mmCIF file of C-alpha atoms in Angstrom:
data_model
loop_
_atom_site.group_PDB
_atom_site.id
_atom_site.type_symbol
_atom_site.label_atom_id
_atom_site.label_comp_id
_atom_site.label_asym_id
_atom_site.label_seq_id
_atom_site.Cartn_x
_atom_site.Cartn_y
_atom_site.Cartn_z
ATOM 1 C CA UNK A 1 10.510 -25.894 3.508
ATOM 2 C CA UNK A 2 8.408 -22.344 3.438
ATOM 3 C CA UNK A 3 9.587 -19.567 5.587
ATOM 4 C CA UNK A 4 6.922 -17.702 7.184
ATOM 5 C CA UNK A 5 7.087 -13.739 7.828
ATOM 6 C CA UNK A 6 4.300 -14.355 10.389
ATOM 7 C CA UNK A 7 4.902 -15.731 14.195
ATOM 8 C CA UNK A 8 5.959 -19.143 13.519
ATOM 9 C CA UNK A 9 9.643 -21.671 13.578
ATOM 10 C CA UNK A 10 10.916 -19.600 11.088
ATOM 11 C CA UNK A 11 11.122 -16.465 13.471
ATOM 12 C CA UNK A 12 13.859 -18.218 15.757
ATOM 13 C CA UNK A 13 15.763 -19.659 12.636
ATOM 14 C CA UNK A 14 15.889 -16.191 11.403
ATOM 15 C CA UNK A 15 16.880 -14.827 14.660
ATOM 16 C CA UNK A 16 19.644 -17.563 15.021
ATOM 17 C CA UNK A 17 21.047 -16.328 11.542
ATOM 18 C CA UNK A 18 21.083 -12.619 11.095
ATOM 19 C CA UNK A 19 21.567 -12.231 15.385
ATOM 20 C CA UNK A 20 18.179 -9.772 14.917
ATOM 21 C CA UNK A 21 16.481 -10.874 18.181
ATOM 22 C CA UNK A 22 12.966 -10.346 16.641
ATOM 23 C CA UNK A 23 10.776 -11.933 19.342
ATOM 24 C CA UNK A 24 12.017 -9.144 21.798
ATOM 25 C CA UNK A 25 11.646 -6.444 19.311
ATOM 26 C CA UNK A 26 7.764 -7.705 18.567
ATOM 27 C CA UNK A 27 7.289 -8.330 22.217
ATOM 28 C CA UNK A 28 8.468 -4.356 22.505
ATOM 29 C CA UNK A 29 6.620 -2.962 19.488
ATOM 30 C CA UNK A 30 3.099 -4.611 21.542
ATOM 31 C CA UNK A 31 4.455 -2.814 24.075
ATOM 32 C CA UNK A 32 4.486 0.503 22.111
ATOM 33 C CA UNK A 33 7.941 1.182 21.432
ATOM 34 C CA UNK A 34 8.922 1.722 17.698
ATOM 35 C CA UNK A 35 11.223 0.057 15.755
ATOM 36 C CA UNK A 36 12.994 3.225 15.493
ATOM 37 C CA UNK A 37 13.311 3.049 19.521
ATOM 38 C CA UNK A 38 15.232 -0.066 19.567
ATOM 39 C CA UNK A 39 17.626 1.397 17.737
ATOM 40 C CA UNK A 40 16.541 -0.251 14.328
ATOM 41 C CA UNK A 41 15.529 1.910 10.782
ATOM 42 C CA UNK A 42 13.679 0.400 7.797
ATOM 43 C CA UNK A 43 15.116 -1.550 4.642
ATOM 44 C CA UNK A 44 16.659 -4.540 4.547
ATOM 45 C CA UNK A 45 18.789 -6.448 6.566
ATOM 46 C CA UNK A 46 22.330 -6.293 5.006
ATOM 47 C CA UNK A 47 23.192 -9.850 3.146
ATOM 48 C CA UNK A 48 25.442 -12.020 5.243
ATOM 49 C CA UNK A 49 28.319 -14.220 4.120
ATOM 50 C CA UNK A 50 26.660 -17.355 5.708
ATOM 51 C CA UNK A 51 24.520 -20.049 4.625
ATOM 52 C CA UNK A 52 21.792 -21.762 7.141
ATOM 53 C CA UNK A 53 19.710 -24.832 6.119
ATOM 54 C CA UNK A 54 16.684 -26.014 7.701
ATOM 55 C CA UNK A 55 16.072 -29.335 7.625
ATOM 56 C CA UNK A 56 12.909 -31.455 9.167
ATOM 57 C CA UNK A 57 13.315 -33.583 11.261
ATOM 58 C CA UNK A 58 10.326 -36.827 11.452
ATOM 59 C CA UNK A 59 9.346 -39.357 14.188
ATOM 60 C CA UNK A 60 8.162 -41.944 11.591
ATOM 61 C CA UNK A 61 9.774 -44.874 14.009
ATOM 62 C CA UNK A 62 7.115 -44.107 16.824
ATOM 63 C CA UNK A 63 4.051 -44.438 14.447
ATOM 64 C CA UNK A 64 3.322 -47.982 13.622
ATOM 65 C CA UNK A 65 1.852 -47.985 10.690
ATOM 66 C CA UNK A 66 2.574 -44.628 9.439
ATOM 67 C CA UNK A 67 3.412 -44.035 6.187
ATOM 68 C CA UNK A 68 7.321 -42.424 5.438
ATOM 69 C CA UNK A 69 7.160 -41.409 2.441
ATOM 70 C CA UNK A 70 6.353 -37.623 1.802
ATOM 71 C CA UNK A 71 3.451 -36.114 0.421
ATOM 72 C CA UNK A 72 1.976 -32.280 0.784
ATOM 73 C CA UNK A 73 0.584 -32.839 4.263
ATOM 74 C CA UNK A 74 3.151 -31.772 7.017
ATOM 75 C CA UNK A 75 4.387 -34.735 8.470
ATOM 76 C CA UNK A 76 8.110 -33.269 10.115
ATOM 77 C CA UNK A 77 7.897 -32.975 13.785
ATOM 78 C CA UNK A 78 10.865 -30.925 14.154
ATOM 79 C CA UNK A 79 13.719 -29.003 12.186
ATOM 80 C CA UNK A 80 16.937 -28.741 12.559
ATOM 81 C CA UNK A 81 19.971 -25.949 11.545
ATOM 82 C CA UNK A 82 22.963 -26.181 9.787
ATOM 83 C CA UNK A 83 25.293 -23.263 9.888
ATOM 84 C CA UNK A 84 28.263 -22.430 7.926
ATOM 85 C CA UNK A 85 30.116 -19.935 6.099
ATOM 86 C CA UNK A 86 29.546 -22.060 2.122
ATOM 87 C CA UNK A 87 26.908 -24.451 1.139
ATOM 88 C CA UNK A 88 28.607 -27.957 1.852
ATOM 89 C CA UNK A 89 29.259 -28.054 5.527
ATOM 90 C CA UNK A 90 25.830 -26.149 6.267
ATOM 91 C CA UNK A 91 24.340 -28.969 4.444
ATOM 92 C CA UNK A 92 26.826 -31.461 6.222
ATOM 93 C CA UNK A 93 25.610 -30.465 9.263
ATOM 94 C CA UNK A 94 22.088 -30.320 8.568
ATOM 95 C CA UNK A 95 22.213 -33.895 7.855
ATOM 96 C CA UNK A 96 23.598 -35.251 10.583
ATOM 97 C CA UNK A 97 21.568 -32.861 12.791
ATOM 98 C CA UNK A 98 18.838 -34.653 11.011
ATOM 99 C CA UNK A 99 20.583 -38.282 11.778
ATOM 100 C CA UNK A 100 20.712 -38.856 8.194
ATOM 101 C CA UNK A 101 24.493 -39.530 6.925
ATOM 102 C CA UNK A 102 25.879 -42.291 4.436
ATOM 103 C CA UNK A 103 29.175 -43.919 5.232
ATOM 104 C CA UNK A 104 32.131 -42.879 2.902
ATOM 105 C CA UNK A 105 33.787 -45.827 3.292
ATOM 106 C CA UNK A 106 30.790 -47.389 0.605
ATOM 107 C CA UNK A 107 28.776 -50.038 2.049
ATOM 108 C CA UNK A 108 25.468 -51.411 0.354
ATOM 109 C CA UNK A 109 22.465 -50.169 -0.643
ATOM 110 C CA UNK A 110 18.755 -51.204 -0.918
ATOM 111 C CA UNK A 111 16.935 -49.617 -4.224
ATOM 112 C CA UNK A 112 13.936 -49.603 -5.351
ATOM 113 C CA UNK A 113 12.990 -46.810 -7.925
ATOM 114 C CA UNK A 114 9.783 -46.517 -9.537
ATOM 115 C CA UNK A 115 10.047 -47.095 -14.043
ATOM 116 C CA UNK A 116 9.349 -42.713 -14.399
ATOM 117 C CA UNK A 117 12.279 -41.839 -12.131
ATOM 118 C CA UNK A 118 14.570 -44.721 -13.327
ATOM 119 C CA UNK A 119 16.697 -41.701 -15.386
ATOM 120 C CA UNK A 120 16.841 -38.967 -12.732
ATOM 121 C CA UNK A 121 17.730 -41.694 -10.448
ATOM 122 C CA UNK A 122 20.366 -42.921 -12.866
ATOM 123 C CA UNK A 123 23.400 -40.095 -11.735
ATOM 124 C CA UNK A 124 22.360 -40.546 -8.388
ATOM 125 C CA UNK A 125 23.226 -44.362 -8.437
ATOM 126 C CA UNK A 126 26.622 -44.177 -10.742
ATOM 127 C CA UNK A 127 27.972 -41.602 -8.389
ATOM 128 C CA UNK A 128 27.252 -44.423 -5.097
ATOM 129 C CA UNK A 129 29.107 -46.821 -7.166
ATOM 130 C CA UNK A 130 32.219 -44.296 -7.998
ATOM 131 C CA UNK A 131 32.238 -44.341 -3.744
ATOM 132 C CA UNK A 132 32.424 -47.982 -3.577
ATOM 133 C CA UNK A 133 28.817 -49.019 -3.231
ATOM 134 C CA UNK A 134 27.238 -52.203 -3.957
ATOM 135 C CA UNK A 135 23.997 -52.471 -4.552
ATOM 136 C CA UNK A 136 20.689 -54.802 -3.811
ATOM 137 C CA UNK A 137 17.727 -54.035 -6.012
ATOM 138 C CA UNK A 138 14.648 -54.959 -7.038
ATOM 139 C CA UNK A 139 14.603 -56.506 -10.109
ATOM 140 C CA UNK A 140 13.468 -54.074 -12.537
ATOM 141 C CA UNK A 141 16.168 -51.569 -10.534
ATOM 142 C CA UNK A 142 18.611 -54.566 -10.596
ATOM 143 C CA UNK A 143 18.297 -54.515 -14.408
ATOM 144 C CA UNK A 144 18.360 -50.602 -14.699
ATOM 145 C CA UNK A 145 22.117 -50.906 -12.897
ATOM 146 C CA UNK A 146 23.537 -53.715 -14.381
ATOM 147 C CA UNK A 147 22.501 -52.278 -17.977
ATOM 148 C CA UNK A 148 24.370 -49.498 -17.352
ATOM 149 C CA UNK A 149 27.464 -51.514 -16.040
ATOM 150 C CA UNK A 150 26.913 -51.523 -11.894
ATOM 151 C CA UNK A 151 26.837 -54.436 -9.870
ATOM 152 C CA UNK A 152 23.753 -54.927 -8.463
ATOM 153 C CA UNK A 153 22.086 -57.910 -7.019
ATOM 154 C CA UNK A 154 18.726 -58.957 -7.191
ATOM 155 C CA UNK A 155 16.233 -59.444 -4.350
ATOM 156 C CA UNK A 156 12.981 -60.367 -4.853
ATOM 157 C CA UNK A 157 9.773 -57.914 -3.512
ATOM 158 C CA UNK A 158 8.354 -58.423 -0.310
ATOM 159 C CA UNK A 159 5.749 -60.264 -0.855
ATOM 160 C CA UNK A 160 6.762 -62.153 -4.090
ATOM 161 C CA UNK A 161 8.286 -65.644 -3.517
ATOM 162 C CA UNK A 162 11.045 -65.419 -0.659
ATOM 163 C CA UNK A 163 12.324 -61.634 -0.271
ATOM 164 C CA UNK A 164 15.147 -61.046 1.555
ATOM 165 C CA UNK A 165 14.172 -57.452 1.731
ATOM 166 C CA UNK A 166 13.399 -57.089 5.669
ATOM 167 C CA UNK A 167 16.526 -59.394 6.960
ATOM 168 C CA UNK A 168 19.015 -56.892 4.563
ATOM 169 C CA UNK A 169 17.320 -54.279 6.436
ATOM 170 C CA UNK A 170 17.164 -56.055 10.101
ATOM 171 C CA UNK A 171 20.531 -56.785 9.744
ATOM 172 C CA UNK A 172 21.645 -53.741 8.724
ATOM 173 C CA UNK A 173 23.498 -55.264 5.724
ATOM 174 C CA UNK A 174 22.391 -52.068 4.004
ATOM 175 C CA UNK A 175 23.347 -48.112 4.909
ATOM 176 C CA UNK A 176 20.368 -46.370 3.399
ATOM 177 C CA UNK A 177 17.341 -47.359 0.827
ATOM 178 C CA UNK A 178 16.329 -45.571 -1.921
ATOM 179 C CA UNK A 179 12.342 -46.242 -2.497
ATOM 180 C CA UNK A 180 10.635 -43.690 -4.849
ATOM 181 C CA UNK A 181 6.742 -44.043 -4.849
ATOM 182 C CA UNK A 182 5.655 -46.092 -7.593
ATOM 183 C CA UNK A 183 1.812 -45.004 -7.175
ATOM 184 C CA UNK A 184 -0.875 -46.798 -8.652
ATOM 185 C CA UNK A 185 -3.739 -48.877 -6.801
ATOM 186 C CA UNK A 186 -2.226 -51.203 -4.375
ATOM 187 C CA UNK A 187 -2.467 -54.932 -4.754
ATOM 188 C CA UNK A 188 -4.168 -57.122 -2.790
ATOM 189 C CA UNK A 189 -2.748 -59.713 -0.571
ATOM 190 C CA UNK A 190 -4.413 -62.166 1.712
ATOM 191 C CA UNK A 191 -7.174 -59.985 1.355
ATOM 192 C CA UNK A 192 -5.675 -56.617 2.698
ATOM 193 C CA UNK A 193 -4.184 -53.894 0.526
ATOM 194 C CA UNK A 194 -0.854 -53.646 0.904
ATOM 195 C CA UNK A 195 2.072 -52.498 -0.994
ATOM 196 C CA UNK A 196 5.514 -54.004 -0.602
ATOM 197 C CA UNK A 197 7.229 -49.846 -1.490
ATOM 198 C CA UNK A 198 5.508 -49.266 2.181
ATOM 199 C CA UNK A 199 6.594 -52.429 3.566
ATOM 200 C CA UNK A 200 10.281 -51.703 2.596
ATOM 201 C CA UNK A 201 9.955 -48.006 3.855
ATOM 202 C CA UNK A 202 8.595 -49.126 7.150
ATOM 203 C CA UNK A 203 11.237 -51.525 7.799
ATOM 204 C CA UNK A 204 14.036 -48.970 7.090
ATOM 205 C CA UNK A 205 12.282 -46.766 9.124
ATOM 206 C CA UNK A 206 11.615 -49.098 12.025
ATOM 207 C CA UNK A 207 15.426 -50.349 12.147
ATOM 208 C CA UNK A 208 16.578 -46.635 11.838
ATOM 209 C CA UNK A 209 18.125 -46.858 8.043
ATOM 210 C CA UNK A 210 18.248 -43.580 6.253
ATOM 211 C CA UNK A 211 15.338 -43.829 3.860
ATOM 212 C CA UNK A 212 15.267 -41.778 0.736
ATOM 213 C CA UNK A 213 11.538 -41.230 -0.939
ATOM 214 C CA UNK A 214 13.142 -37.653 -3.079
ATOM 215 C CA UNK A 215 15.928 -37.946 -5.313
ATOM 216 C CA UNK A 216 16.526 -34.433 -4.629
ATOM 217 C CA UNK A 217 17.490 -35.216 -0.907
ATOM 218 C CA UNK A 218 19.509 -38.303 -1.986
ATOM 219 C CA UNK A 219 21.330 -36.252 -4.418
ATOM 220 C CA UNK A 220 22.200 -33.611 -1.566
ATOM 221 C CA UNK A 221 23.131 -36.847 0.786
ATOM 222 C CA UNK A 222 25.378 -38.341 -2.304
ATOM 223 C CA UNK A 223 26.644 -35.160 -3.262
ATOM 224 C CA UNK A 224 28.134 -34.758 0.161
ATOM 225 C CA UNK A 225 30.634 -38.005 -0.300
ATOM 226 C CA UNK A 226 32.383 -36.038 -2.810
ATOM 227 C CA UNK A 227 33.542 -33.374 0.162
ATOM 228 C CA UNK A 228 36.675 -33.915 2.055
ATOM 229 C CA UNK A 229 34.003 -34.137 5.122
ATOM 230 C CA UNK A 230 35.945 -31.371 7.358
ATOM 231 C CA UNK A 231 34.090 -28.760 8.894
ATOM 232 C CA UNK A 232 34.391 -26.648 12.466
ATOM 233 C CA UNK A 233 31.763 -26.723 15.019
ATOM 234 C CA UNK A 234 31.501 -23.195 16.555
ATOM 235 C CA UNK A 235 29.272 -21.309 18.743
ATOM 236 C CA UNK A 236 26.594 -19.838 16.427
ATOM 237 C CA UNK A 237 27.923 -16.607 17.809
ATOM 238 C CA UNK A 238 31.278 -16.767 16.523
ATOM 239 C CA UNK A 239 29.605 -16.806 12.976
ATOM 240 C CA UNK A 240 28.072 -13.377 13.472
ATOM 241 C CA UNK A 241 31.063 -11.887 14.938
ATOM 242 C CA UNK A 242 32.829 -12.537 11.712
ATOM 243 C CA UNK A 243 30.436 -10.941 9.730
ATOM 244 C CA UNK A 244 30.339 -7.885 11.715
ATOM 245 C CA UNK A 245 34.374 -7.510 12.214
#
């Protein structure tokens, strides 16, 4: 995500973090007063011992039809904040904020991972099954996994044969899917385009399953079972008070 020195959602994230309240000051400065008047000098801000994450936040669920996974249009309708004084609970929080959060109990799986992200997606995968996850796969994913010694069963793809791909999902028999883009022209089916990577990303999206499109965010999300999972919620205020005691 960018942030944008111009009049935009970054302005109140930064003003929720440093406690600068820089809608008022602009508001003033229009107004005619001076930075100078508000009791503010030049330079910069002095660093603070906190970290904030913005996260988006998308309404995928109330487009039918709409594509999930991400591309370089804008599709977030929202962002959300997570505040804390070191990098895992900010992120923590910005997750759930987000209503994305894997169970650490383990559970199951859906994957589906296109042949040039098999190895990035490789770590990702071993460290779900060090947490007790099983796994249903596709089967060149199924065959990835069990190659490299994880249990994974295989489920054919929607539209091949009999897929049990959308009841795993209905059911919730799964706690997230992994689905990285494969690309490529899409088939053609009963004479209408279709691919069966959208088909599974709809149907997560539709029953409200976590859906991952960028191993980078499923990293962050799997990373996160390796925390003890405690964190305080506190008035964002309290944050800046310790910084300035």
């Amino acid at each position: 995500l960018e942030a944008n020195p111009r009049a935009s959602r970054t302005v109140p994230f930064l003003s929720k973090v440093t406690g600068v309240p820089m809608v008022t000051l602009a508001t003033r400065i229009m107004l005619g007063q001076t930075l100078a008047q508000q009791g503010y000098q030049g330079g910069l801000w002095p660093r603070q011992p906190l970290v904030a994450i913005k996260a988006p936040v998308f309404s995928m669920g109330k487009i039918i039809g709409g594509e999930a996974a991400l591309g370089p249009e804008m599709k977030s309708t929202g962002e959300v904040m997570g505040i804390d004084r070191t990098r895992t609970p900010a992120l923590m929080k910005a997750f759930l904020a987000a209503g994305i959060a894997l169970p650490k109990e383990g559970g199951a799986v859906l994957v589906s991972i296109a042949d040039r992200d098999k190895d990035e997606a490789l770590p990702i995968l071993q460290r779900l099954a060090a947490h007790g996850y099983r796994f249903f796969a596709t089967p060149g994913t199924a065959r990835m996994l069990t190659e490299h010694g994880m249990d994974a069963e295989a489920v054919n793809r929607i539209g091949v044969g009999e897929s049990r791909i959308p009841d795993l999902i209905r059911t919730r028999a799964v706690a997230a899917v992994i689905n990285t883009i494969t690309g490529g022209s899409p088939r053609i089916r009963e004479g209408v385009e279709i691919q069966d990577g959208f088909l599974i990303r709809r149907n997560a999206v539709e029953a409200g399953i976590p859906c991952f499109t960028s191993l980078d965010t499923a990293a962050a999300a799997v990373g996160l079972l390796d925390s003890d999972g405690d964190y305080a919620v506190l008035p964002i205020g309290d944050y800046r008070r310790d910084v300035t005691k």
